[in-house]
Amino acid sequence: MEHAFLDKYSGIDSPIHRLDPRAKVLGTVFLVVICVTTPPTLWKAFAAFFALEITFIVLARLPWRHVLKRWMIVLPFIAAVALVVPFLSKGGGSYNLGPLHLHGRGLLTLWNVAAKSSVSVLAVVLLSSTTPFPDLLKALRKLRAPSLLINLLSFAYRYIFVLVDEAQRMLRARDSRGWNGRWLWQSRVIGNMIASLFLRSYERGERVYAAMMARGYDGEVRLIYELAFGVEEIAFLCLTVLVPLAARILANV
Amino acid sequence: MHHRPAVEVKDLRYSYPDGTEALRGIDLVIEEGESVGIVGPNGAGKSTLLLHLNGILMGRGEVKIFGMPVIKANLRDIRRRVGLVFQDPDDQLFSPTVFDDVAFGPMNMGLSQQEVESAVKKALRQVGLEGFERRSAFHLSYGQKKRAAIATVLSMNPDLLVLDEPSSNLDPRARRELSELLQSLKITKVIVTHDLPFVFENCERVVVMSEGKVVADGDVFNILSDGKLLEKYGLELPYGYYPLPKETR
């Protein structure tokens, strides 16, 4: 069975892909924090954020189609804001659009949401498309993210498709026996399936734990981390820290 | 020299928390270097017995591995020496990449990074999966998963390899490759399976279990050619299959 992958294109070779994932994680977090705390009227700062991201996308040789497709997940949120806020949030002058009145403050809010969500999502798309997920987990571990959280992510990454496959097999088995889902009493079947899927996962969890114990697991996850900070990582971090900072300070002047 | 068998089980009894008596007094000695098949119907207690060999389960009675009693204080050492391969490779391969899985045991043993890397490399070469380090287990074929699962314990350099249903769900070629792999490993092996020809090919000795007890134990040919015994314990050879004494093959 075919599945979509979180870290598509993370296997290609480029200067960005080769960077220590820790640098990319830190850079991403920094860019997002600076961006969301920037007042929306500092247009030039946002231009700089986008320019920086576009530079990295080009350097990483990521296909634009892929980047845009991933970026599109913010569209529903922007659309929800666009349909309501510019009409209702009064103040800051108003513009007529046929029979509708658009308000300046509402438009600013729309820009604020659109720009910040886009910068943030692009930053995360960049991170996930240039870093294989296992490397990302290792980097987070190395950066001392809570171990429990990383274990959870790691098992989720490993077993989500196993679980999806199991669910699909159950659906097939159900449909093969003439289920049509037309009657209310048949909804019980779905409840039973969810329960059965839960039990199977629970039992798998126990077996996985036994397999971990069998290989000497003692509650601590050890890891080998091969990459180190070099000139490239420092240069990358300088860019992702200094450019947004400078943009924000200079745009204010 | 003091005699130390690889496995020594004396009057082992175990009941599951729900009260089911899974083992009702097992006595079993496996010498170093032996390959032993454990067969028997479902529910005979075969897998439960395996889980006692490295202390995942601990019942009443005595289990010794290379002379070491299976008690809490020895678990670390015992789990290094006993490589237990579970039936479902999706349970055995729980890490994001094949490398991480094969490295899991050696890292828990506290080996240095270099030692871990060379152990992983060696184990993957042994099972014919060089170059699969960065792959996710999800992208392996079933046969590859089974071999990767074996690599995860070979990397710990075990003295006793314990396999639960190694040949189940394998296509004939993967089954052949597995057989060749097992024969290339010159260590003590315990194989639990329903696949009698697989036992005949890979083991010299067979232990038949039924209802939590050992009911027969002996040379693989003598047991597999004893039609009455097999029938009594719900076992049978594939249609048209007649074992020949090993020497004549």
Coordinates of C-alpha atoms in Angstrom, one line a residue:
Chain A
M1 CA 0.0 0.0 0.0
E2 CA 1.2 3.5 -0.9
H3 CA 1.6 6.3 1.6
A4 CA 2.6 9.9 1.6
F5 CA 5.9 10.8 3.2
L6 CA 6.5 13.5 5.7
D7 CA 10.1 14.0 4.6
K8 CA 9.8 13.8 0.9
Y9 CA 12.8 15.2 -1.0
S10 CA 14.9 15.0 2.2
G11 CA 17.2 12.5 0.4
I12 CA 18.6 14.8 -2.2
D13 CA 22.0 16.3 -2.0
S14 CA 22.5 20.0 -1.5
P15 CA 24.4 22.4 0.8
I16 CA 21.2 22.7 2.9
H17 CA 20.6 19.0 3.0
R18 CA 24.1 18.4 4.2
L19 CA 23.9 20.7 7.2
D20 CA 23.8 19.4 10.7
P21 CA 20.0 19.1 11.5
R22 CA 20.6 20.9 14.8
A23 CA 21.6 24.0 12.9
K24 CA 18.4 23.7 10.8
V25 CA 16.2 23.2 13.9
L26 CA 17.7 26.2 15.7
G27 CA 17.5 28.4 12.6
T28 CA 13.9 27.4 11.9
V29 CA 12.8 28.1 15.5
F30 CA 14.7 31.5 15.5
L31 CA 13.2 32.6 12.2
V32 CA 9.7 31.7 13.3
V33 CA 10.0 33.4 16.6
I34 CA 11.4 36.6 15.1
C35 CA 8.7 36.6 12.4
V36 CA 5.7 36.1 14.7
T37 CA 6.9 38.9 17.0
T38 CA 7.4 41.4 14.2
P39 CA 4.7 44.1 13.9
P40 CA 2.8 43.6 10.7
T41 CA 3.6 47.1 9.4
L42 CA 7.3 46.4 9.0
W43 CA 6.8 45.3 5.4
K44 CA 10.5 45.3 4.6
A45 CA 11.2 42.8 7.4
F46 CA 8.7 40.4 6.0
A47 CA 10.2 40.8 2.5
A48 CA 13.6 39.9 4.0
F49 CA 12.1 36.8 5.7
F50 CA 10.6 35.6 2.4
A51 CA 13.8 36.4 0.5
L52 CA 15.8 34.4 3.0
E53 CA 13.5 31.4 2.7
I54 CA 13.5 31.6 -1.1
T55 CA 17.3 31.7 -1.1
F56 CA 17.3 28.5 0.9
I57 CA 14.7 26.8 -1.2
V58 CA 16.8 27.5 -4.3
L59 CA 20.0 26.4 -2.6
A60 CA 18.3 23.2 -1.5
R61 CA 17.1 22.5 -5.1
L62 CA 13.6 21.8 -3.8
P63 CA 10.9 21.6 -6.6
W64 CA 8.7 24.7 -6.4
R65 CA 5.6 22.5 -7.0
H66 CA 6.3 20.6 -3.8
V67 CA 7.0 23.7 -1.7
L68 CA 3.8 25.4 -2.9
K69 CA 1.8 22.2 -2.3
R70 CA 3.0 22.0 1.2
W71 CA 2.5 25.7 1.7
M72 CA -1.2 25.4 0.6
I73 CA -2.1 23.9 4.0
V74 CA -2.3 27.4 5.4
L75 CA -4.8 28.5 2.7
P76 CA -7.9 27.5 4.6
F77 CA -6.8 29.5 7.6
I78 CA -6.0 32.5 5.6
A79 CA -9.3 32.2 3.7
A80 CA -11.3 32.0 6.9
V81 CA -9.7 35.2 8.1
A82 CA -10.1 36.8 4.6
L83 CA -13.8 36.1 4.5
V84 CA -14.6 37.7 7.8
V85 CA -12.1 40.0 9.4
P86 CA -11.6 42.8 6.8
F87 CA -15.4 43.4 6.8
L88 CA -15.9 43.3 10.5
S89 CA -12.8 44.7 12.2
K90 CA -13.5 48.4 11.8
G91 CA -11.0 51.3 12.0
G92 CA -8.0 52.5 10.0
G93 CA -9.9 53.9 7.1
S94 CA -12.2 52.0 4.8
Y95 CA -12.3 51.0 1.2
N96 CA -15.3 50.3 -1.0
L97 CA -15.4 47.1 -2.9
G98 CA -18.7 47.2 -4.8
P99 CA -21.4 47.0 -2.1
L100 CA -18.9 45.8 0.5
H101 CA -16.8 47.9 2.9
L102 CA -13.3 46.8 3.7
H103 CA -11.6 48.2 6.8
G104 CA -8.0 49.1 7.0
R105 CA -7.4 47.4 10.4
G106 CA -9.0 44.2 9.2
L107 CA -6.9 44.2 6.1
L108 CA -3.8 44.6 8.3
T109 CA -4.9 41.7 10.4
L110 CA -5.3 39.6 7.3
W111 CA -1.9 40.5 6.1
N112 CA -0.5 39.7 9.5
V113 CA -2.0 36.3 9.5
A114 CA -1.1 35.5 5.9
A115 CA 2.5 36.7 6.1
K116 CA 3.3 35.1 9.5
S117 CA 1.7 31.8 8.8
S118 CA 3.3 31.6 5.4
V119 CA 6.8 32.4 6.7
S120 CA 6.4 29.9 9.4
V121 CA 5.0 27.1 7.2
L122 CA 7.7 27.7 4.6
A123 CA 10.3 27.5 7.3
V124 CA 8.9 24.1 8.5
V125 CA 8.6 22.9 4.9
L126 CA 12.2 23.7 4.4
L127 CA 13.2 21.9 7.5
S128 CA 11.2 18.8 6.8
S129 CA 12.1 18.6 3.1
T130 CA 15.8 18.9 3.7
T131 CA 16.1 16.7 6.8
P132 CA 15.2 13.0 6.9
F133 CA 12.8 12.5 9.8
P134 CA 15.1 10.1 11.7
D135 CA 17.9 12.8 11.6
L136 CA 15.5 15.4 12.8
L137 CA 14.6 13.2 15.8
K138 CA 18.3 12.7 16.6
A139 CA 18.9 16.4 16.4
L140 CA 16.0 17.1 18.8
R141 CA 17.3 14.5 21.2
K142 CA 20.8 16.0 21.0
L143 CA 19.2 19.5 21.7
R144 CA 17.7 17.9 24.8
A145 CA 14.1 18.0 23.8
P146 CA 12.1 15.9 26.3
S147 CA 12.9 12.3 25.7
L148 CA 9.4 11.1 26.2
L149 CA 8.2 13.4 23.4
I150 CA 10.9 12.2 21.0
N151 CA 10.2 8.6 21.7
L152 CA 6.5 9.2 21.0
L153 CA 7.3 10.9 17.7
S154 CA 9.8 8.2 16.8
F155 CA 7.3 5.3 17.4
A156 CA 4.6 7.3 15.7
Y157 CA 6.8 7.7 12.6
R158 CA 7.6 4.0 12.6
Y159 CA 4.2 2.6 13.3
I160 CA 1.7 5.0 11.7
F161 CA 1.7 3.2 8.4
V162 CA 1.7 -0.2 10.0
L163 CA -1.5 1.0 11.8
V164 CA -2.9 2.4 8.6
D165 CA -2.3 -0.8 6.8
E166 CA -3.9 -2.8 9.6
A167 CA -7.0 -0.5 9.4
Q168 CA -7.2 -0.9 5.7
R169 CA -7.1 -4.6 5.9
M170 CA -9.9 -4.5 8.4
L171 CA -11.9 -2.3 6.1
R172 CA -11.4 -4.8 3.3
A173 CA -12.4 -7.7 5.4
R174 CA -15.5 -5.9 6.5
D175 CA -16.5 -4.9 2.9
S176 CA -15.8 -8.4 1.6
R177 CA -18.5 -9.6 3.9
G178 CA -21.1 -7.3 2.3
W179 CA -21.1 -4.4 4.7
N180 CA -22.7 -1.4 3.1
G181 CA -23.0 1.0 6.0
R182 CA -26.5 2.0 5.2
W183 CA -28.2 1.3 8.5
L184 CA -27.8 2.9 11.8
W185 CA -27.3 -0.3 13.6
Q186 CA -24.3 -0.9 11.4
S187 CA -22.5 2.0 13.1
R188 CA -21.8 -0.4 15.9
V189 CA -19.4 -2.2 13.5
I190 CA -17.3 0.9 13.3
G191 CA -17.1 1.1 17.0
N192 CA -16.1 -2.5 17.2
M193 CA -13.4 -1.9 14.6
I194 CA -12.0 1.1 16.5
A195 CA -11.9 -1.0 19.7
S196 CA -10.2 -3.9 17.9
L197 CA -7.6 -1.6 16.4
F198 CA -6.9 -0.1 19.8
L199 CA -6.5 -3.6 21.3
R200 CA -4.2 -4.7 18.5
S201 CA -2.0 -1.5 18.9
Y202 CA -2.0 -2.1 22.7
E203 CA -0.8 -5.7 22.2
R204 CA 1.8 -4.6 19.6
G205 CA 3.0 -2.1 22.2
E206 CA 3.6 -4.8 24.7
R207 CA 5.4 -7.0 22.1
V208 CA 7.6 -4.1 21.0
Y209 CA 8.5 -3.4 24.6
A210 CA 9.4 -7.0 25.1
A211 CA 11.6 -6.8 22.0
M212 CA 13.3 -3.7 23.5
M213 CA 13.9 -5.4 26.8
A214 CA 15.3 -8.4 25.0
R215 CA 18.0 -6.2 23.6
G216 CA 18.9 -4.7 26.9
Y217 CA 16.7 -1.6 27.0
D218 CA 17.0 0.1 30.4
G219 CA 14.8 3.2 29.9
E220 CA 17.6 5.3 28.3
V221 CA 17.8 5.8 24.6
R222 CA 21.4 6.1 23.5
L223 CA 22.3 7.7 20.2
I224 CA 25.2 8.1 17.8
Y225 CA 25.5 11.6 16.5
E226 CA 27.9 11.9 13.7
L227 CA 27.5 15.4 12.4
A228 CA 29.2 18.3 14.0
F229 CA 29.1 22.1 13.7
G230 CA 31.5 23.3 11.0
V231 CA 31.9 26.4 9.0
E232 CA 28.7 25.7 7.0
E233 CA 26.5 25.4 10.1
I234 CA 27.9 28.6 11.6
A235 CA 27.4 30.4 8.3
F236 CA 23.8 29.1 8.1
L237 CA 23.0 30.0 11.7
C238 CA 24.5 33.5 11.2
L239 CA 22.3 34.0 8.1
T240 CA 19.1 32.7 9.8
V241 CA 19.8 34.8 13.0
L242 CA 21.4 38.0 11.6
V243 CA 19.3 38.5 8.5
P244 CA 15.9 38.5 10.3
L245 CA 17.3 40.5 13.2
A246 CA 18.8 43.1 11.0
A247 CA 15.7 43.2 8.8
R248 CA 13.6 43.8 11.8
I249 CA 15.7 46.5 13.3
L250 CA 16.4 48.3 10.1
A251 CA 12.7 48.2 9.0
N252 CA 11.9 50.0 12.2
V253 CA 14.2 52.9 11.5
Chain B
M1 CA 36.2 -28.9 33.2
H2 CA 32.9 -27.9 34.7
H3 CA 30.1 -28.8 32.4
R4 CA 28.0 -25.8 31.3
P5 CA 25.2 -26.4 28.8
A6 CA 23.9 -23.5 26.8
V7 CA 20.4 -23.9 28.2
E8 CA 19.4 -25.8 31.4
V9 CA 15.7 -25.7 32.4
K10 CA 14.5 -27.6 35.4
D11 CA 10.9 -28.1 36.3
L12 CA 9.8 -24.7 34.9
R13 CA 6.2 -23.7 35.5
Y14 CA 4.5 -20.6 34.4
S15 CA 0.9 -19.4 34.6
Y16 CA -0.4 -16.3 32.8
P17 CA -2.0 -13.7 35.0
D18 CA -5.5 -14.9 33.8
G19 CA -4.7 -18.3 35.3
T20 CA -3.9 -20.2 32.1
E21 CA -1.1 -22.7 32.9
A22 CA 1.3 -22.3 30.0
L23 CA 4.2 -24.4 31.3
R24 CA 3.6 -27.4 33.5
G25 CA 7.1 -28.5 34.5
I26 CA 9.6 -28.3 31.6
D27 CA 12.9 -30.0 31.8
L28 CA 15.3 -29.3 29.0
V29 CA 19.1 -29.3 28.4
I30 CA 20.6 -27.8 25.3
E31 CA 24.3 -28.2 24.8
E32 CA 26.6 -25.6 23.3
G33 CA 26.6 -25.8 19.5
E34 CA 23.4 -27.7 19.1
S35 CA 20.6 -26.6 16.8
V36 CA 17.3 -27.6 18.4
G37 CA 13.8 -27.3 16.9
I38 CA 10.8 -26.9 19.2
V39 CA 7.6 -28.0 17.7
G40 CA 4.1 -28.6 18.9
P41 CA 0.5 -27.4 18.4
N42 CA -0.6 -23.8 19.1
G43 CA -1.0 -23.2 22.8
A44 CA 1.6 -25.8 23.7
G45 CA 3.7 -23.2 25.5
K46 CA 6.6 -22.9 22.9
S47 CA 6.7 -19.1 22.8
T48 CA 6.2 -18.9 26.5
L49 CA 9.2 -21.1 27.0
L50 CA 11.3 -18.8 24.7
L51 CA 10.4 -15.8 26.7
H52 CA 11.9 -17.5 29.7
L53 CA 15.3 -17.9 28.1
N54 CA 16.2 -14.3 28.5
G55 CA 14.1 -13.4 31.4
I56 CA 11.3 -11.5 29.8
L57 CA 9.1 -13.9 31.7
M58 CA 10.2 -15.6 34.9
G59 CA 8.3 -18.6 36.2
R60 CA 8.8 -21.0 39.0
G61 CA 11.6 -23.5 38.5
E62 CA 15.1 -23.0 37.3
V63 CA 16.5 -21.6 34.1
K64 CA 20.2 -21.4 33.5
I65 CA 21.9 -19.9 30.5
F66 CA 25.6 -20.9 30.1
G67 CA 25.5 -21.7 33.7
M68 CA 24.1 -18.4 34.8
P69 CA 20.8 -18.5 36.5
V70 CA 18.2 -16.2 34.9
I71 CA 17.7 -13.8 37.8
K72 CA 17.4 -10.0 37.8
A73 CA 21.1 -9.5 38.6
N74 CA 22.2 -11.4 35.5
L75 CA 19.7 -10.1 33.0
R76 CA 22.0 -7.6 31.4
D77 CA 24.6 -10.3 30.7
I78 CA 22.0 -12.9 29.7
R79 CA 20.3 -10.6 27.2
R80 CA 23.6 -9.9 25.5
R81 CA 24.3 -13.7 25.2
V82 CA 20.8 -14.7 24.2
G83 CA 19.6 -13.2 20.9
L84 CA 15.8 -13.5 20.9
V85 CA 14.1 -12.9 17.5
F86 CA 10.4 -12.3 17.7
Q87 CA 7.9 -13.7 15.2
D88 CA 6.6 -10.4 13.8
P89 CA 9.6 -8.3 12.5
D90 CA 7.4 -5.2 12.9
D91 CA 7.7 -5.8 16.6
Q92 CA 11.5 -6.3 16.5
L93 CA 12.2 -3.3 14.2
F94 CA 10.9 -0.3 16.1
S95 CA 13.4 2.4 15.2
P96 CA 13.2 5.0 12.5
T97 CA 16.0 3.4 10.5
V98 CA 17.5 -0.1 10.0
F99 CA 20.8 1.2 11.4
D100 CA 19.2 2.4 14.6
D101 CA 17.5 -0.9 15.1
V102 CA 20.6 -3.0 14.6
A103 CA 22.6 -0.5 16.7
F104 CA 20.0 -0.6 19.5
G105 CA 21.4 -3.7 21.3
P106 CA 25.1 -2.8 21.1
M107 CA 24.4 0.7 22.3
N108 CA 22.5 -0.6 25.3
M109 CA 25.5 -2.8 26.0
G110 CA 27.5 0.4 26.2
L111 CA 29.9 -0.1 23.3
S112 CA 31.8 2.8 21.9
Q113 CA 30.6 4.5 18.8
Q114 CA 33.2 2.8 16.6
E115 CA 32.4 -0.6 18.1
V116 CA 28.7 -0.1 17.5
E117 CA 29.3 0.9 13.9
S118 CA 31.5 -2.1 13.1
A119 CA 29.0 -4.5 14.9
V120 CA 26.2 -3.1 12.8
K121 CA 28.2 -3.3 9.6
K122 CA 29.1 -6.9 10.4
A123 CA 25.6 -8.0 11.3
L124 CA 24.1 -6.4 8.2
R125 CA 26.7 -8.1 6.0
Q126 CA 25.9 -11.5 7.7
V127 CA 22.3 -11.2 6.7
G128 CA 23.0 -9.7 3.3
L129 CA 21.5 -6.3 3.9
E130 CA 24.6 -4.1 3.4
G131 CA 23.6 -0.6 2.3
F132 CA 20.2 -0.7 4.0
E133 CA 21.3 1.3 7.0
R134 CA 19.4 4.5 6.2
R135 CA 16.2 2.7 5.2
S136 CA 13.1 2.6 7.2
A137 CA 12.0 -0.9 8.1
F138 CA 8.6 0.0 6.6
H139 CA 10.2 0.0 3.2
L140 CA 11.6 -3.5 3.4
S141 CA 10.1 -6.6 1.9
Y142 CA 8.9 -9.2 4.4
G143 CA 11.9 -11.4 3.9
Q144 CA 14.2 -8.5 4.3
K145 CA 12.5 -7.5 7.5
K146 CA 13.0 -11.0 8.9
R147 CA 16.7 -10.9 8.1
A148 CA 17.0 -7.3 9.5
A149 CA 15.3 -8.6 12.7
I150 CA 18.0 -11.3 12.9
A151 CA 20.7 -8.7 12.4
T152 CA 19.4 -6.7 15.4
V153 CA 20.5 -9.6 17.6
L154 CA 23.5 -10.7 15.7
S155 CA 25.0 -7.2 16.3
M156 CA 25.1 -8.1 20.0
N157 CA 27.3 -11.1 19.1
P158 CA 25.1 -13.6 21.0
D159 CA 26.1 -17.1 21.9
L160 CA 22.6 -18.5 21.7
L161 CA 20.2 -17.5 18.9
V162 CA 16.5 -18.0 19.7
L163 CA 14.0 -17.7 16.9
D164 CA 10.2 -17.7 17.1
E165 CA 8.6 -18.9 13.8
P166 CA 11.4 -17.6 11.6
S167 CA 10.0 -19.1 8.4
S168 CA 6.4 -18.1 8.8
N169 CA 5.0 -15.9 5.9
L170 CA 8.1 -16.2 3.9
D171 CA 8.0 -17.0 0.2
P172 CA 10.1 -20.0 -0.9
R173 CA 13.1 -17.9 -1.9
A174 CA 13.2 -15.9 1.3
R175 CA 12.8 -19.1 3.2
R176 CA 15.8 -20.6 1.4
E177 CA 17.8 -17.5 2.1
L178 CA 16.9 -17.7 5.7
S179 CA 17.9 -21.3 5.9
E180 CA 21.3 -20.6 4.4
L181 CA 21.8 -17.7 6.7
L182 CA 21.0 -19.8 9.8
Q183 CA 23.3 -22.6 8.6
S184 CA 26.1 -20.0 8.2
L185 CA 25.8 -19.0 11.8
K186 CA 27.9 -21.3 13.9
I187 CA 26.3 -20.7 17.3
T188 CA 23.7 -22.5 19.4
K189 CA 20.2 -22.2 17.9
V190 CA 16.8 -22.8 19.3
I191 CA 14.0 -22.6 16.6
V192 CA 10.3 -22.6 17.5
T193 CA 8.2 -23.4 14.4
H194 CA 5.4 -25.3 12.8
D195 CA 7.5 -25.8 9.7
L196 CA 8.8 -29.3 10.1
P197 CA 10.8 -29.5 6.9
F198 CA 12.5 -26.3 8.1
V199 CA 13.4 -28.0 11.3
F200 CA 14.6 -31.1 9.4
E201 CA 16.9 -28.9 7.4
N202 CA 18.3 -26.7 10.2
C203 CA 18.3 -28.8 13.4
E204 CA 19.8 -32.1 14.5
R205 CA 17.4 -32.4 17.4
V206 CA 13.7 -31.8 17.9
V207 CA 11.7 -31.2 21.1
V208 CA 8.0 -31.8 20.9
M209 CA 5.8 -29.8 23.3
S210 CA 2.2 -30.3 24.1
E211 CA 0.1 -28.7 26.8
G212 CA 3.0 -27.1 28.6
K213 CA 5.2 -30.2 28.7
V214 CA 8.0 -31.7 26.8
V215 CA 6.5 -34.9 25.3
A216 CA 9.3 -36.1 23.0
D217 CA 12.9 -35.1 22.5
G218 CA 15.4 -36.7 20.2
D219 CA 17.1 -36.9 16.8
V220 CA 15.3 -35.0 14.1
F221 CA 15.0 -38.0 11.8
N222 CA 13.7 -40.4 14.4
I223 CA 11.0 -37.9 15.5
L224 CA 9.9 -36.7 12.1
S225 CA 9.7 -40.2 10.7
D226 CA 7.5 -41.3 13.7
G227 CA 4.1 -40.9 12.1
K228 CA 2.2 -42.0 15.2
L229 CA 4.0 -39.6 17.5
L230 CA 3.4 -36.7 15.1
E231 CA -0.3 -37.5 14.7
K232 CA -0.8 -37.8 18.5
Y233 CA 0.4 -34.2 19.0
G234 CA -1.4 -32.7 16.0
L235 CA 1.7 -32.4 13.8
E236 CA 2.1 -33.5 10.2
L237 CA 4.6 -33.4 7.4
P238 CA 3.6 -31.8 4.2
Y239 CA 1.7 -34.1 1.8
G240 CA 4.2 -36.2 -0.2
Y241 CA 7.1 -35.4 2.0
Y242 CA 9.1 -38.3 3.5
P243 CA 12.2 -37.5 5.5
L244 CA 15.4 -39.4 4.6
P245 CA 18.1 -40.1 7.2
K246 CA 20.5 -37.2 7.1
E247 CA 23.5 -39.3 6.1
T248 CA 21.8 -40.4 2.8
R249 CA 21.2 -36.8 1.7

